[in-house]
Tab-separated table of C-alpha atoms and ligand atoms in Angstrom:
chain	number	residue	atom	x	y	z
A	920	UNK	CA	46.164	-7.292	-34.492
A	921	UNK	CA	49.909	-7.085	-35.185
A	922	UNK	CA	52.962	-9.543	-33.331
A	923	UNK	CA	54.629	-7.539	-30.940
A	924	UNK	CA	57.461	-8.562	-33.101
A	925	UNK	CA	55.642	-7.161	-36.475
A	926	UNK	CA	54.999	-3.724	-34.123
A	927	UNK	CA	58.749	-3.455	-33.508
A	928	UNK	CA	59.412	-3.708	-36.771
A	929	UNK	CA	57.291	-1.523	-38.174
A	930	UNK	CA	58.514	1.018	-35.917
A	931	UNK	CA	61.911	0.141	-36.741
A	932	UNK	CA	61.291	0.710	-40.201
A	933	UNK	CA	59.681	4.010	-39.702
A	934	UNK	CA	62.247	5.948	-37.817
A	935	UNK	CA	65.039	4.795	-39.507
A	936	UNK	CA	63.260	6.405	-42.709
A	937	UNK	CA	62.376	9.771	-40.523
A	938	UNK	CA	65.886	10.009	-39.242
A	939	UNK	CA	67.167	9.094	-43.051
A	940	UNK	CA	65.271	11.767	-44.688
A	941	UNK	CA	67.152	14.484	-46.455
A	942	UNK	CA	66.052	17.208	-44.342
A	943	UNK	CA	63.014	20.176	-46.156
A	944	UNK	CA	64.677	22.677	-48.417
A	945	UNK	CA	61.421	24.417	-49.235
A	946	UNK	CA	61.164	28.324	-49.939
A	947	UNK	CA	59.145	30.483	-48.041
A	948	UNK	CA	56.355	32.202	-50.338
A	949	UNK	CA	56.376	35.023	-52.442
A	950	UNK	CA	52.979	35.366	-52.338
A	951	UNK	CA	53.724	37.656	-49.020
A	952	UNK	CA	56.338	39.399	-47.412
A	953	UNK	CA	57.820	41.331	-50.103
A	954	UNK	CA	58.354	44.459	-47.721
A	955	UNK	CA	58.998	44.059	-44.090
A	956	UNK	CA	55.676	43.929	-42.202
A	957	UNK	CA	53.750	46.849	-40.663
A	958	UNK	CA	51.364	45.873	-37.893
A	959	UNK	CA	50.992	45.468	-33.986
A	960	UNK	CA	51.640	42.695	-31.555
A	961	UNK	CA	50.524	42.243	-28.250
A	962	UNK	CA	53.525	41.005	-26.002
A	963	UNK	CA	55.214	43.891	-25.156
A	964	UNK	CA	52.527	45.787	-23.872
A	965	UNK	CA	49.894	42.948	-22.129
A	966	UNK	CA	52.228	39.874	-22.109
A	967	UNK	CA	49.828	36.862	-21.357
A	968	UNK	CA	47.159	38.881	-20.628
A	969	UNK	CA	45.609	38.297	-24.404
A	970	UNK	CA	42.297	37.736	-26.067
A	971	UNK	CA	39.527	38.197	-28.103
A	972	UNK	CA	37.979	42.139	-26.362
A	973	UNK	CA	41.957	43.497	-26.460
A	974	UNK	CA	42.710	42.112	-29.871
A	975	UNK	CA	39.627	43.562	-31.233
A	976	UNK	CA	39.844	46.881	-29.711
A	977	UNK	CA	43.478	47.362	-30.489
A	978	UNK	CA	42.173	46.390	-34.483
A	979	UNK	CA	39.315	49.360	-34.318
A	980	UNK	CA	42.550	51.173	-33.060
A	981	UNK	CA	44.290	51.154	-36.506
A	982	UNK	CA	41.132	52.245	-38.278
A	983	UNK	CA	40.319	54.910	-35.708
A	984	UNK	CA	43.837	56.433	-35.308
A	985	UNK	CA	44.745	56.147	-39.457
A	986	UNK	CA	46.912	52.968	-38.491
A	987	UNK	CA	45.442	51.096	-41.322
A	988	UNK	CA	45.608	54.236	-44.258
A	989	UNK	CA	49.417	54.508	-43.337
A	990	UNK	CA	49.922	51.036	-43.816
A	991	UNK	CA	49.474	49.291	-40.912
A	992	UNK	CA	48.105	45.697	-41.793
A	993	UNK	CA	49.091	42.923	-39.044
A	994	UNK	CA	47.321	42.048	-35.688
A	995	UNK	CA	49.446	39.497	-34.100
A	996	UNK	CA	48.695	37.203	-31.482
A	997	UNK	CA	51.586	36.542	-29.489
A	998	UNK	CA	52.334	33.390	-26.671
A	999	UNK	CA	49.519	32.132	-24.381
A	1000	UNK	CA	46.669	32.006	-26.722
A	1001	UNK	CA	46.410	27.748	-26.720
A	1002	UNK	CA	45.439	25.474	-23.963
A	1003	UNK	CA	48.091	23.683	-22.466
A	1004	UNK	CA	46.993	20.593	-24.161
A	1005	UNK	CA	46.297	19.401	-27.439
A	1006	UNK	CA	43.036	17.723	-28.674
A	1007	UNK	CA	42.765	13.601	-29.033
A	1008	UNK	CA	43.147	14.560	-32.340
A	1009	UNK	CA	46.640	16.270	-31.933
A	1010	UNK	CA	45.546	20.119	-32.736
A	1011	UNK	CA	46.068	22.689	-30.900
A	1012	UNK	CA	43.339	24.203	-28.896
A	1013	UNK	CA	42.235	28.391	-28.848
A	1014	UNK	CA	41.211	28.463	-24.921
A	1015	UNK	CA	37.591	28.914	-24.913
A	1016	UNK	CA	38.093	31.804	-22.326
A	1017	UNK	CA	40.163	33.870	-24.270
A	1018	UNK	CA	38.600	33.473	-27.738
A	1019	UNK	CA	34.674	33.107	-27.225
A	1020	UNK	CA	34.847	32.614	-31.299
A	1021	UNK	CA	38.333	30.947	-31.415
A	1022	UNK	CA	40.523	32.127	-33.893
A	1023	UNK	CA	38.859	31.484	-36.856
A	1024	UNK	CA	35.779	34.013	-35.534
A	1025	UNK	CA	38.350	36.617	-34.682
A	1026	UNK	CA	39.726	36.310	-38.105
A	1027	UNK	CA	36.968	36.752	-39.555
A	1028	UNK	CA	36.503	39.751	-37.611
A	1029	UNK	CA	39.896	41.281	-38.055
A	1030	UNK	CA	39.726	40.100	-41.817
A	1031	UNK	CA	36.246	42.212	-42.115
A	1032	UNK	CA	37.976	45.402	-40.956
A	1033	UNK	CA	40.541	44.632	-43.715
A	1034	UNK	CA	42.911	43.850	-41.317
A	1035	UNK	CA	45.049	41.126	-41.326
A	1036	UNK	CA	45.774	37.873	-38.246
A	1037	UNK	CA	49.349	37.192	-37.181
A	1038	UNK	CA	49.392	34.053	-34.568
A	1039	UNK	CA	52.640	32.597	-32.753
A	1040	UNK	CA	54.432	29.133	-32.043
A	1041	UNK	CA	57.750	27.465	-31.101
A	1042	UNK	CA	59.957	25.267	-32.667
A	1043	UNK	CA	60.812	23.386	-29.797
A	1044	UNK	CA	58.522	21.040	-27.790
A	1045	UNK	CA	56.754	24.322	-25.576
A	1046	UNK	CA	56.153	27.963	-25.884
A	1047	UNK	CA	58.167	29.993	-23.809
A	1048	UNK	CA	55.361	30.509	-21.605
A	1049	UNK	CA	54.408	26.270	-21.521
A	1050	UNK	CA	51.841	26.000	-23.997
A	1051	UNK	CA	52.333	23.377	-27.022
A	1052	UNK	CA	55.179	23.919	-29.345
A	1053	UNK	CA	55.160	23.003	-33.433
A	1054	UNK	CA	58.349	20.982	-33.395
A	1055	UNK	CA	57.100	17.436	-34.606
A	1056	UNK	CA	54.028	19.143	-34.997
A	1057	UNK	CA	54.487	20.956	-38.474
A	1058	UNK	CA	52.082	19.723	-40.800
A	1059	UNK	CA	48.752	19.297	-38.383
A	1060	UNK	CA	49.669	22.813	-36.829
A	1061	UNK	CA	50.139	24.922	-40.419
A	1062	UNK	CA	47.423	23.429	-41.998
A	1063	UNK	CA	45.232	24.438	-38.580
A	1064	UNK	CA	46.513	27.992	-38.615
A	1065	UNK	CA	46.233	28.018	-42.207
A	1066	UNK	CA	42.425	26.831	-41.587
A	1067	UNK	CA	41.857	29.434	-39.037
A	1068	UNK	CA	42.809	32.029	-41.629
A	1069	UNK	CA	45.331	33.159	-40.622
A	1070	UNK	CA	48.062	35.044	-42.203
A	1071	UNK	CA	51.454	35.302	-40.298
A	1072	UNK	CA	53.099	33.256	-37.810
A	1073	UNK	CA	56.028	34.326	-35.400
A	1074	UNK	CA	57.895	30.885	-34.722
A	1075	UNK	CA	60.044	31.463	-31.438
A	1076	UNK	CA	62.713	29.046	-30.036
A	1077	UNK	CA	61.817	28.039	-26.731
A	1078	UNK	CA	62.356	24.345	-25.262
A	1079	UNK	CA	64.552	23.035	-27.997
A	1080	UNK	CA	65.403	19.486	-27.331
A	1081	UNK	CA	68.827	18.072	-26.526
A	1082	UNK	CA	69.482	16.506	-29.127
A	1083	UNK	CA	68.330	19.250	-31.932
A	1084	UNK	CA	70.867	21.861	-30.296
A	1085	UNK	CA	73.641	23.054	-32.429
A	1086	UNK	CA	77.474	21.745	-33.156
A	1087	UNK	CA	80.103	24.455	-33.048
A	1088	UNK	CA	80.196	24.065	-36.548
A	1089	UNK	CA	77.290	23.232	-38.373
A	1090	UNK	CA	78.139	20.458	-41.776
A	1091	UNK	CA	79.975	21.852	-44.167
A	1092	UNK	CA	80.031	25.232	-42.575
A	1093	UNK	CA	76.755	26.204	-44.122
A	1094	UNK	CA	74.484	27.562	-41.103
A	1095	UNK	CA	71.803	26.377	-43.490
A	1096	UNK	CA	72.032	22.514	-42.454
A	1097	UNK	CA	72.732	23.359	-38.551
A	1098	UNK	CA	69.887	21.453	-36.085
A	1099	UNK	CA	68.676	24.939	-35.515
A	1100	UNK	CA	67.614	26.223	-39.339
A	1101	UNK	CA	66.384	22.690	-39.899
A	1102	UNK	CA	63.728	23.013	-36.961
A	1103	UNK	CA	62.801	25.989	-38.496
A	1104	UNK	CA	62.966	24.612	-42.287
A	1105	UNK	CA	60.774	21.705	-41.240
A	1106	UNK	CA	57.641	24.597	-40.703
A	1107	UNK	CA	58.256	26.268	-44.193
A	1108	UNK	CA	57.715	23.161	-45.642
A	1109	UNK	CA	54.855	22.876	-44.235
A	1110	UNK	CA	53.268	26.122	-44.751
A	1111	UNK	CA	54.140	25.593	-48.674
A	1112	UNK	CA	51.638	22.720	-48.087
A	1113	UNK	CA	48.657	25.023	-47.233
A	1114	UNK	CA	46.752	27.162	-50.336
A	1115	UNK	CA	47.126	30.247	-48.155
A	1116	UNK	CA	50.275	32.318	-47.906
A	1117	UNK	CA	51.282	33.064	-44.295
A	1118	UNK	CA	54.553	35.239	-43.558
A	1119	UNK	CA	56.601	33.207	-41.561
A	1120	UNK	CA	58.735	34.998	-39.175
A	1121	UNK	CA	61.868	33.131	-37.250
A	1122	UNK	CA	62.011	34.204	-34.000
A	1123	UNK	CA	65.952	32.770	-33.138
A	1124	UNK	CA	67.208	35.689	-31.256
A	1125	UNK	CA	70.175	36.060	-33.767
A	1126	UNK	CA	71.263	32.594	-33.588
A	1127	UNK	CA	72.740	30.359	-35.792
A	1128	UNK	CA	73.891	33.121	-37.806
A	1129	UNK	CA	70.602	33.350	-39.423
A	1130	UNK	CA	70.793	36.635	-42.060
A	1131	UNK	CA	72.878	33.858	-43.707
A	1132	UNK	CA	70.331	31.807	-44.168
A	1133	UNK	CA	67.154	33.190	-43.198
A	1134	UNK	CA	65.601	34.054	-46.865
A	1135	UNK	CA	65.648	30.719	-47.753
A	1136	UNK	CA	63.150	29.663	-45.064
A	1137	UNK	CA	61.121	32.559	-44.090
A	1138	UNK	CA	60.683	36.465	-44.478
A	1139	UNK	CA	62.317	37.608	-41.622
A	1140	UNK	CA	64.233	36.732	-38.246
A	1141	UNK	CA	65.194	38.126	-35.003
A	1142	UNK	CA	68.551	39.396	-34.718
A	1143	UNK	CA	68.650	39.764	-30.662
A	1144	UNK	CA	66.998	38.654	-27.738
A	1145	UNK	CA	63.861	40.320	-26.444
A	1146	UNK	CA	63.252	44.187	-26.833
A	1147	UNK	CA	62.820	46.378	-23.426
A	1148	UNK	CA	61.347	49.955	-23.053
A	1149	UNK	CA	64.779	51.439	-22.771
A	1150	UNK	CA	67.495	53.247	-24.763
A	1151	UNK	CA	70.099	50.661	-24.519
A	1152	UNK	CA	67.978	48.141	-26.082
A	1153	UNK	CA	67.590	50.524	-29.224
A	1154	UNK	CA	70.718	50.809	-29.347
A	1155	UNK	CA	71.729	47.129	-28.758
A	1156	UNK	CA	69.572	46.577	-31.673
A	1157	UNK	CA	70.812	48.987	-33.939
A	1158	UNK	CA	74.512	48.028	-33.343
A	1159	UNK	CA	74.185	44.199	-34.019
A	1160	UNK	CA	71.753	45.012	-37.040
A	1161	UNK	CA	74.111	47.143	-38.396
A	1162	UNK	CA	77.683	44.472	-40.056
A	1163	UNK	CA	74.117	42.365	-41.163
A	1164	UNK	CA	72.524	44.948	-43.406
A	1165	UNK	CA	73.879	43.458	-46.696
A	1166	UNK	CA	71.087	40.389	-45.976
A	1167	UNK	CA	67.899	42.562	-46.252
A	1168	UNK	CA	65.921	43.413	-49.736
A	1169	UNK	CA	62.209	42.430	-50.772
A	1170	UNK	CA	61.495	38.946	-48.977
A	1171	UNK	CA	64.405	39.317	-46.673
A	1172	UNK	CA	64.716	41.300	-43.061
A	1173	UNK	CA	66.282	41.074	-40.267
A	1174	UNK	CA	63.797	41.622	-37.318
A	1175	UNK	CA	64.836	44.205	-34.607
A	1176	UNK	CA	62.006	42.906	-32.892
A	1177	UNK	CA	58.500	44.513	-31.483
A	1178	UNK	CA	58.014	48.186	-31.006
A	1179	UNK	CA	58.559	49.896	-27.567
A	1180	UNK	CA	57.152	53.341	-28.714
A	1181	UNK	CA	54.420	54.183	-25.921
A	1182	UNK	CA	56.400	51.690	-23.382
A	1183	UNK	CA	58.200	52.547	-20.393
A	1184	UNK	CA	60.141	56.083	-20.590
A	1185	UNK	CA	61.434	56.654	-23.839
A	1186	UNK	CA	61.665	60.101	-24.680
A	1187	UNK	CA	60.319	61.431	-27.765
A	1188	UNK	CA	64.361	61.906	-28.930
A	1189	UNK	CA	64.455	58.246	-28.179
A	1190	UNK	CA	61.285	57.151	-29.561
A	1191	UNK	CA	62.097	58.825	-33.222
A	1192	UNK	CA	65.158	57.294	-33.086
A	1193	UNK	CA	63.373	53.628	-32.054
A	1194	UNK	CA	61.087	54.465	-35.441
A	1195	UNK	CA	64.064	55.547	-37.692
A	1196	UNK	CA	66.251	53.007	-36.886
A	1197	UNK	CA	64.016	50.153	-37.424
A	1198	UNK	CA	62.210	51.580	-40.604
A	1199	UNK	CA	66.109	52.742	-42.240
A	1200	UNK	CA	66.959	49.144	-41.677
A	1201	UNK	CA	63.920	47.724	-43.216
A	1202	UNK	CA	63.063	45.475	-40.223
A	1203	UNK	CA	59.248	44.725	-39.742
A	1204	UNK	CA	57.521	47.246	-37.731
A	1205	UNK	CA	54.923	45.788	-35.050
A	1206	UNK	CA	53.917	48.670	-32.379
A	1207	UNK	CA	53.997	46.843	-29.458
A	1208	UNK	CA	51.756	49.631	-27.019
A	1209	UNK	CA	47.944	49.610	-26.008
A	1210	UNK	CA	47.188	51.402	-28.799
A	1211	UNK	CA	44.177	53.016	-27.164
A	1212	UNK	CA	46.494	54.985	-24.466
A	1213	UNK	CA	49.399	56.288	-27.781
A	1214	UNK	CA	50.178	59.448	-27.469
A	1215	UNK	CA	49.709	62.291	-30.104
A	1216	UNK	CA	53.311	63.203	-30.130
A	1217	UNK	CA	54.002	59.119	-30.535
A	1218	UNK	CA	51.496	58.623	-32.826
A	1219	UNK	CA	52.543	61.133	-35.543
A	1220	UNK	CA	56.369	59.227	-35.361
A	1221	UNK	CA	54.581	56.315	-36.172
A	1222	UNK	CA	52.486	57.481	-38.765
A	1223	UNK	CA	55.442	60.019	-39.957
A	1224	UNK	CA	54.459	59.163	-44.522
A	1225	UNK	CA	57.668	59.735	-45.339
A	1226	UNK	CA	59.854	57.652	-43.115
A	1227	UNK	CA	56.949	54.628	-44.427
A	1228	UNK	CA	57.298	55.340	-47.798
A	1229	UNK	CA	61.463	54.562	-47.087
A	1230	UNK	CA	60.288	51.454	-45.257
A	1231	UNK	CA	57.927	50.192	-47.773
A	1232	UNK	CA	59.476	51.590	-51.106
A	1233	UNK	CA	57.945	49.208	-53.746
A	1234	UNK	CA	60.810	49.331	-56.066
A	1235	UNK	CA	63.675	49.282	-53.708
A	1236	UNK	CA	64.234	46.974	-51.150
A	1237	UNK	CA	67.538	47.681	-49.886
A	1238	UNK	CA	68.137	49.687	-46.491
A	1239	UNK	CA	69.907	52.460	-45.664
A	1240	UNK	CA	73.621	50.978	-44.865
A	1241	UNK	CA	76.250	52.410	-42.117
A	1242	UNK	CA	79.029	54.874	-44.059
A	1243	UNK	CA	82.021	56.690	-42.499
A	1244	UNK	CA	81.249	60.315	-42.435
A	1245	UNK	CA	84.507	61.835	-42.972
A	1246	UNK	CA	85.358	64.691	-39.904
A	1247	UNK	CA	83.154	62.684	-37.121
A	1248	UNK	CA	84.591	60.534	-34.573
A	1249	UNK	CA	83.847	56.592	-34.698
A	1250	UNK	CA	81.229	55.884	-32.166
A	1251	UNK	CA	80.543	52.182	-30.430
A	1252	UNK	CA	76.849	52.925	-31.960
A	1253	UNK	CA	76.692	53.755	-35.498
A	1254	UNK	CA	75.208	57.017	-36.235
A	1255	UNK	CA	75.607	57.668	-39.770
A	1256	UNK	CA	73.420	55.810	-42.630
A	1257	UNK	CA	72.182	56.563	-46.084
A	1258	UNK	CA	70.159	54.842	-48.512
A	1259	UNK	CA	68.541	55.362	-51.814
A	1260	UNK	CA	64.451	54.887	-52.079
A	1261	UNK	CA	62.333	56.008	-55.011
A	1262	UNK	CA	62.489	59.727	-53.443
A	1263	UNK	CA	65.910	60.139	-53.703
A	1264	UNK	CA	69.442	59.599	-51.543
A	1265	UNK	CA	68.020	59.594	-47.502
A	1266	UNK	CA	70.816	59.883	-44.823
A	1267	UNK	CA	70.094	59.533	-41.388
A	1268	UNK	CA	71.966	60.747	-38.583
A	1269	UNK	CA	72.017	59.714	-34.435
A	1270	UNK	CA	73.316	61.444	-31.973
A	1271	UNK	CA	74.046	58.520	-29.495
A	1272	UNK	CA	75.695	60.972	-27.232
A	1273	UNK	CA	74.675	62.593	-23.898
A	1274	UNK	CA	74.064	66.051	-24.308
A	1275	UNK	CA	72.818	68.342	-27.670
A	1276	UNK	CA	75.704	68.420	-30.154
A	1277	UNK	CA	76.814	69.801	-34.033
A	1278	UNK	CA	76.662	67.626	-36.427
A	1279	UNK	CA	78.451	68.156	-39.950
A	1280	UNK	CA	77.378	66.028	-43.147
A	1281	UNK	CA	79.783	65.897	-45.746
A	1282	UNK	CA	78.288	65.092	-48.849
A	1283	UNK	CA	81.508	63.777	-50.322
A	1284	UNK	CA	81.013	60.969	-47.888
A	1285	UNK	CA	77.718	59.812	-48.500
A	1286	UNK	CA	77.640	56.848	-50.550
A	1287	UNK	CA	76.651	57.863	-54.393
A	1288	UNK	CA	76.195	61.302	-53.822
A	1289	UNK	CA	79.392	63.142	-54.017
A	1290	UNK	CA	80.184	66.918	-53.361
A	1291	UNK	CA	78.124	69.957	-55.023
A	1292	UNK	CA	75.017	71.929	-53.777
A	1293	UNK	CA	71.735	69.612	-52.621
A	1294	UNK	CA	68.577	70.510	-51.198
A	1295	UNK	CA	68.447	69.193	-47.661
A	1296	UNK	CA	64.720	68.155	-46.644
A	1297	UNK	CA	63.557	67.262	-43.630
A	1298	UNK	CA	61.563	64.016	-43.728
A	1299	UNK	CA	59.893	64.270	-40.184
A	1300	UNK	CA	58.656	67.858	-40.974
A	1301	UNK	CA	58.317	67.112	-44.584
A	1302	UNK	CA	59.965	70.534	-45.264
A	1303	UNK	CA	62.781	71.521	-47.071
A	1304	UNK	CA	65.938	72.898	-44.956
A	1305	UNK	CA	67.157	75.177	-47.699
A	1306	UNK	CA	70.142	74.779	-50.041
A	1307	UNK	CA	74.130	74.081	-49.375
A	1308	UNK	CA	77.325	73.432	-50.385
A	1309	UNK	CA	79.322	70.231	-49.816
A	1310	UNK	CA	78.098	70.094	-46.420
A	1311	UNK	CA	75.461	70.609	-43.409
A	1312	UNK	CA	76.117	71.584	-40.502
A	1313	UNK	CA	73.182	71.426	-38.218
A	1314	UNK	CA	72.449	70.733	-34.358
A	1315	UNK	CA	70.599	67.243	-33.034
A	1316	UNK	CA	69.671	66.705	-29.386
A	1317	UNK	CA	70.719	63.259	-27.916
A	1318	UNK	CA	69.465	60.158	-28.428
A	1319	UNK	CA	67.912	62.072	-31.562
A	1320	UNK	CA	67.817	60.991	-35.505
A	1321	UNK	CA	67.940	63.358	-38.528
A	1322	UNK	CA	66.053	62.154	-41.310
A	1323	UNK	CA	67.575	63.737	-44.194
A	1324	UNK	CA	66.348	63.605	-48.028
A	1325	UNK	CA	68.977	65.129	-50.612
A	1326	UNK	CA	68.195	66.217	-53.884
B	298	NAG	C1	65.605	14.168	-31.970
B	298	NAG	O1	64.806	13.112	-31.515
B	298	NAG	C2	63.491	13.052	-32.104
B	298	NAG	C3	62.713	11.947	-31.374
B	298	NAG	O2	63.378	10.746	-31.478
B	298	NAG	C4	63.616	12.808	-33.589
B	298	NAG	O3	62.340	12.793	-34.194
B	298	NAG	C5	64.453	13.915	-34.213
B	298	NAG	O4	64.679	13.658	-35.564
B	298	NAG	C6	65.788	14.053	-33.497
B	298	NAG	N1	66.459	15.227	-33.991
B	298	NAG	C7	67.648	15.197	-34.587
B	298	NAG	C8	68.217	16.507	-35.059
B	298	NAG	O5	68.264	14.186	-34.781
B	299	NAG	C1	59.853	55.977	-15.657
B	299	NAG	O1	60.042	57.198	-14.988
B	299	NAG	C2	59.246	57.331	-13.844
B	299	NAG	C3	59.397	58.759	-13.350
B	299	NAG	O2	60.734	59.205	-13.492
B	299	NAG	C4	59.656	56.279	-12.840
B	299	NAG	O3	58.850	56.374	-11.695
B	299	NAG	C5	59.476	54.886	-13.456
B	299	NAG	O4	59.971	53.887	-12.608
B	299	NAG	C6	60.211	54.800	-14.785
B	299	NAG	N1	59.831	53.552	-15.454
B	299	NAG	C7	60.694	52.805	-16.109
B	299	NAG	C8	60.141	51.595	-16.780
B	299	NAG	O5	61.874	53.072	-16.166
């Protein structure tokens, strides 16, 4: 047995050495997360209320409703899935009454329907909703998950401790070394540690002016707080996505967080514009509805092939970016966008406004296009519009998109 003088010691030793070491620079994987992530989460639509009979009927949901054939791949487990506690021998535990299998049987499960397991954490000490956090935790908690078989993990920011909250400025400047990317740095280098690849989400609410840093430590991060079911949120999350667009290409998206398509009172106006937004911007796409209750109307927008292939264009992963369309007022929310994909020049148009109005595109002002005659299609339709000059003048309800291909 040690000296209670050899103990102190010891312990001396070893947290001078923690608090010494240069903190984890480790990159995120590139065995995943190329293009931003197509899948479903549970929070939005059943909050706590999670486990193993919803998760796996919401999974037959992607195979029954075509879900999985246009792309959809992720079934993520959001907060409240743990017990409160952790096991003597510091893992965390699935509760028993929630996952009859635990985890690793439902991934097996979701992983037989070709389907792929997203799980969630904290980088603070709890969950949002009280259950064990990762910070501290890293290494036993990746190499669990990564045990499980699982394949993403959303990493929120919940009960951060004193003394890991953020300077003004962080050293140097560089957002990179502030308290707040370090918590999250310390879990990328531990998922490099495991032999399989899990996407590895930040969920900071926009903090710490993460698009700066973000691609070096995971594949994509929250730009705002939580969404809602409601127009201003959509639009909240297309305005502060919108100066940050220069940060996303393969490996590297700003989140505009879960799906609200099939929440609350959207209208269909609203909910294309929810869907165009988020997949113009490249931001992962989770529906975040009880899949089993969607809507025809909302489940074409979802599955709409064209607006997907934009999202997941395997040869370019830029977005579309905000321009000044030359004869339209400037609007608090941006409503004109274009961006190039492997179809062609897209531009995308919202009217943000109250009422119906006339829109004019002048295709002098759309970046890399320039005047002359183009064929305007119509990528929810998939039909073309028919032929003009210079411009297009057309009409677009409110709170509705155009989703425009010119060629
Ligand atoms: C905060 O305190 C914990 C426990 O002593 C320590 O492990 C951690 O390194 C500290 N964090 C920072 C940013 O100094
Ligand atoms: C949606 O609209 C219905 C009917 O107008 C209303 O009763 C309900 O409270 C609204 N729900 C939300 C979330 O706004």
């Amino acid at each position: 047995m040690l000296s209670p003088s050899l103990v102190a010691i010891a312990f001396a030793f070893c947290s001078a050495s923690l608090s010494n070491a240069a903190p984890p620079t480790a990159t995120p994987t590139q065995a995943v997360g190329k293009l931003p992530a197509l899948g479903w989460n549970n929070y939005n639509a059943f909050g706590c209320n999670v486990g193993q009979t919803t998760i796996l009927a919401q999974a037959n949901q992607f195979i029954s409703l075509g879900l999985k054939t246009a792309g959809y791949q992720y079934v993520n487990i959001d907060d409240c899935w743990a017990l409160r506690s952790r096991d003597s021998s510091g893992r965390m535990v699935p509760d028993s009454s929630k996952w009859p299998n635990g985890i690793s049987g439902l991934a097996t499960q979701i992983h037989n329907l070709g389907l792929k397991l997203g799980i969630y954490s904290d980088a603070g000490t709890e969950t949002c909703s009280g259950y064990p956090g990762s910070l501290g935790h890293e290494a036993i908690d990746a190499a669990t998950f990564a045990g499980w078989g699982v394949d993403y993990l959303k990493y929120d920011n919940c009960f951060v401790p004193a003394n890991w909250t953020d300077a003004k400025t962080p050293p140097g400047g560089d957002w990179y070394n502030s308290n707040s990317a370090i918590r999250y740095r310390q879990m990328t280098a531990a998922l490099d540690q495991q032999s399989r690849p899990i996407q590895f989400n930040l969920c900071i609410w926009g903090q710490a002016n993460v698009w700066e840093w973000g691609a070096k430590v995971g594949h994509s991060w929250r730009m705002t707080g939580d969404a809602t079911a409601a127009w201003s949120f959509v639009t909240t999350a297309i305005t502060s996505n919108a100066p940050h667009l220069s940060s996303v290409n393969f490996y590297s998206h700003n989140d505009m967080d879960m799906m609200e398509i099939g929440n609350g009172n959207l209208t269909i106006a609203e909910q294309r514009t929810h869907f165009a937004a988020w997949a113009m911007m490249k931001s992962p796409i989770l529906l975040g509805t009880d899949l089993t209750k969607l809507s025809a109307q909302s489940l074409a927008i979802v599955k709409n092939a064209e607006i997907l292939a934009f999202h997941q264009d395997p040869n370019i992963g830029t977005p579309a970016m905000q321009f000044k369309n030359s004869g339209s007022p400037t609007t608090s929310v941006p409503e004109y966008f274009a961006g190039k994909s492997s179809a062609g020049t897209h531009v995308f148009v919202i009217n943000t406004g109250g009422s119906t109005s006339s829109r004019t595109l002048n295709f002098a002002s759309v970046p890399g296009l320039g005047s002359g005659t183009f064929t305007v299609h119509d990528m929810w339709s998939g039909k073309d519009i028919g032929k003009f000059t210079n411009s297009y003048t057309f009409s677009l309800g409110s709170h509705d998109t155009a989703a425009l291909r010119l060629k």
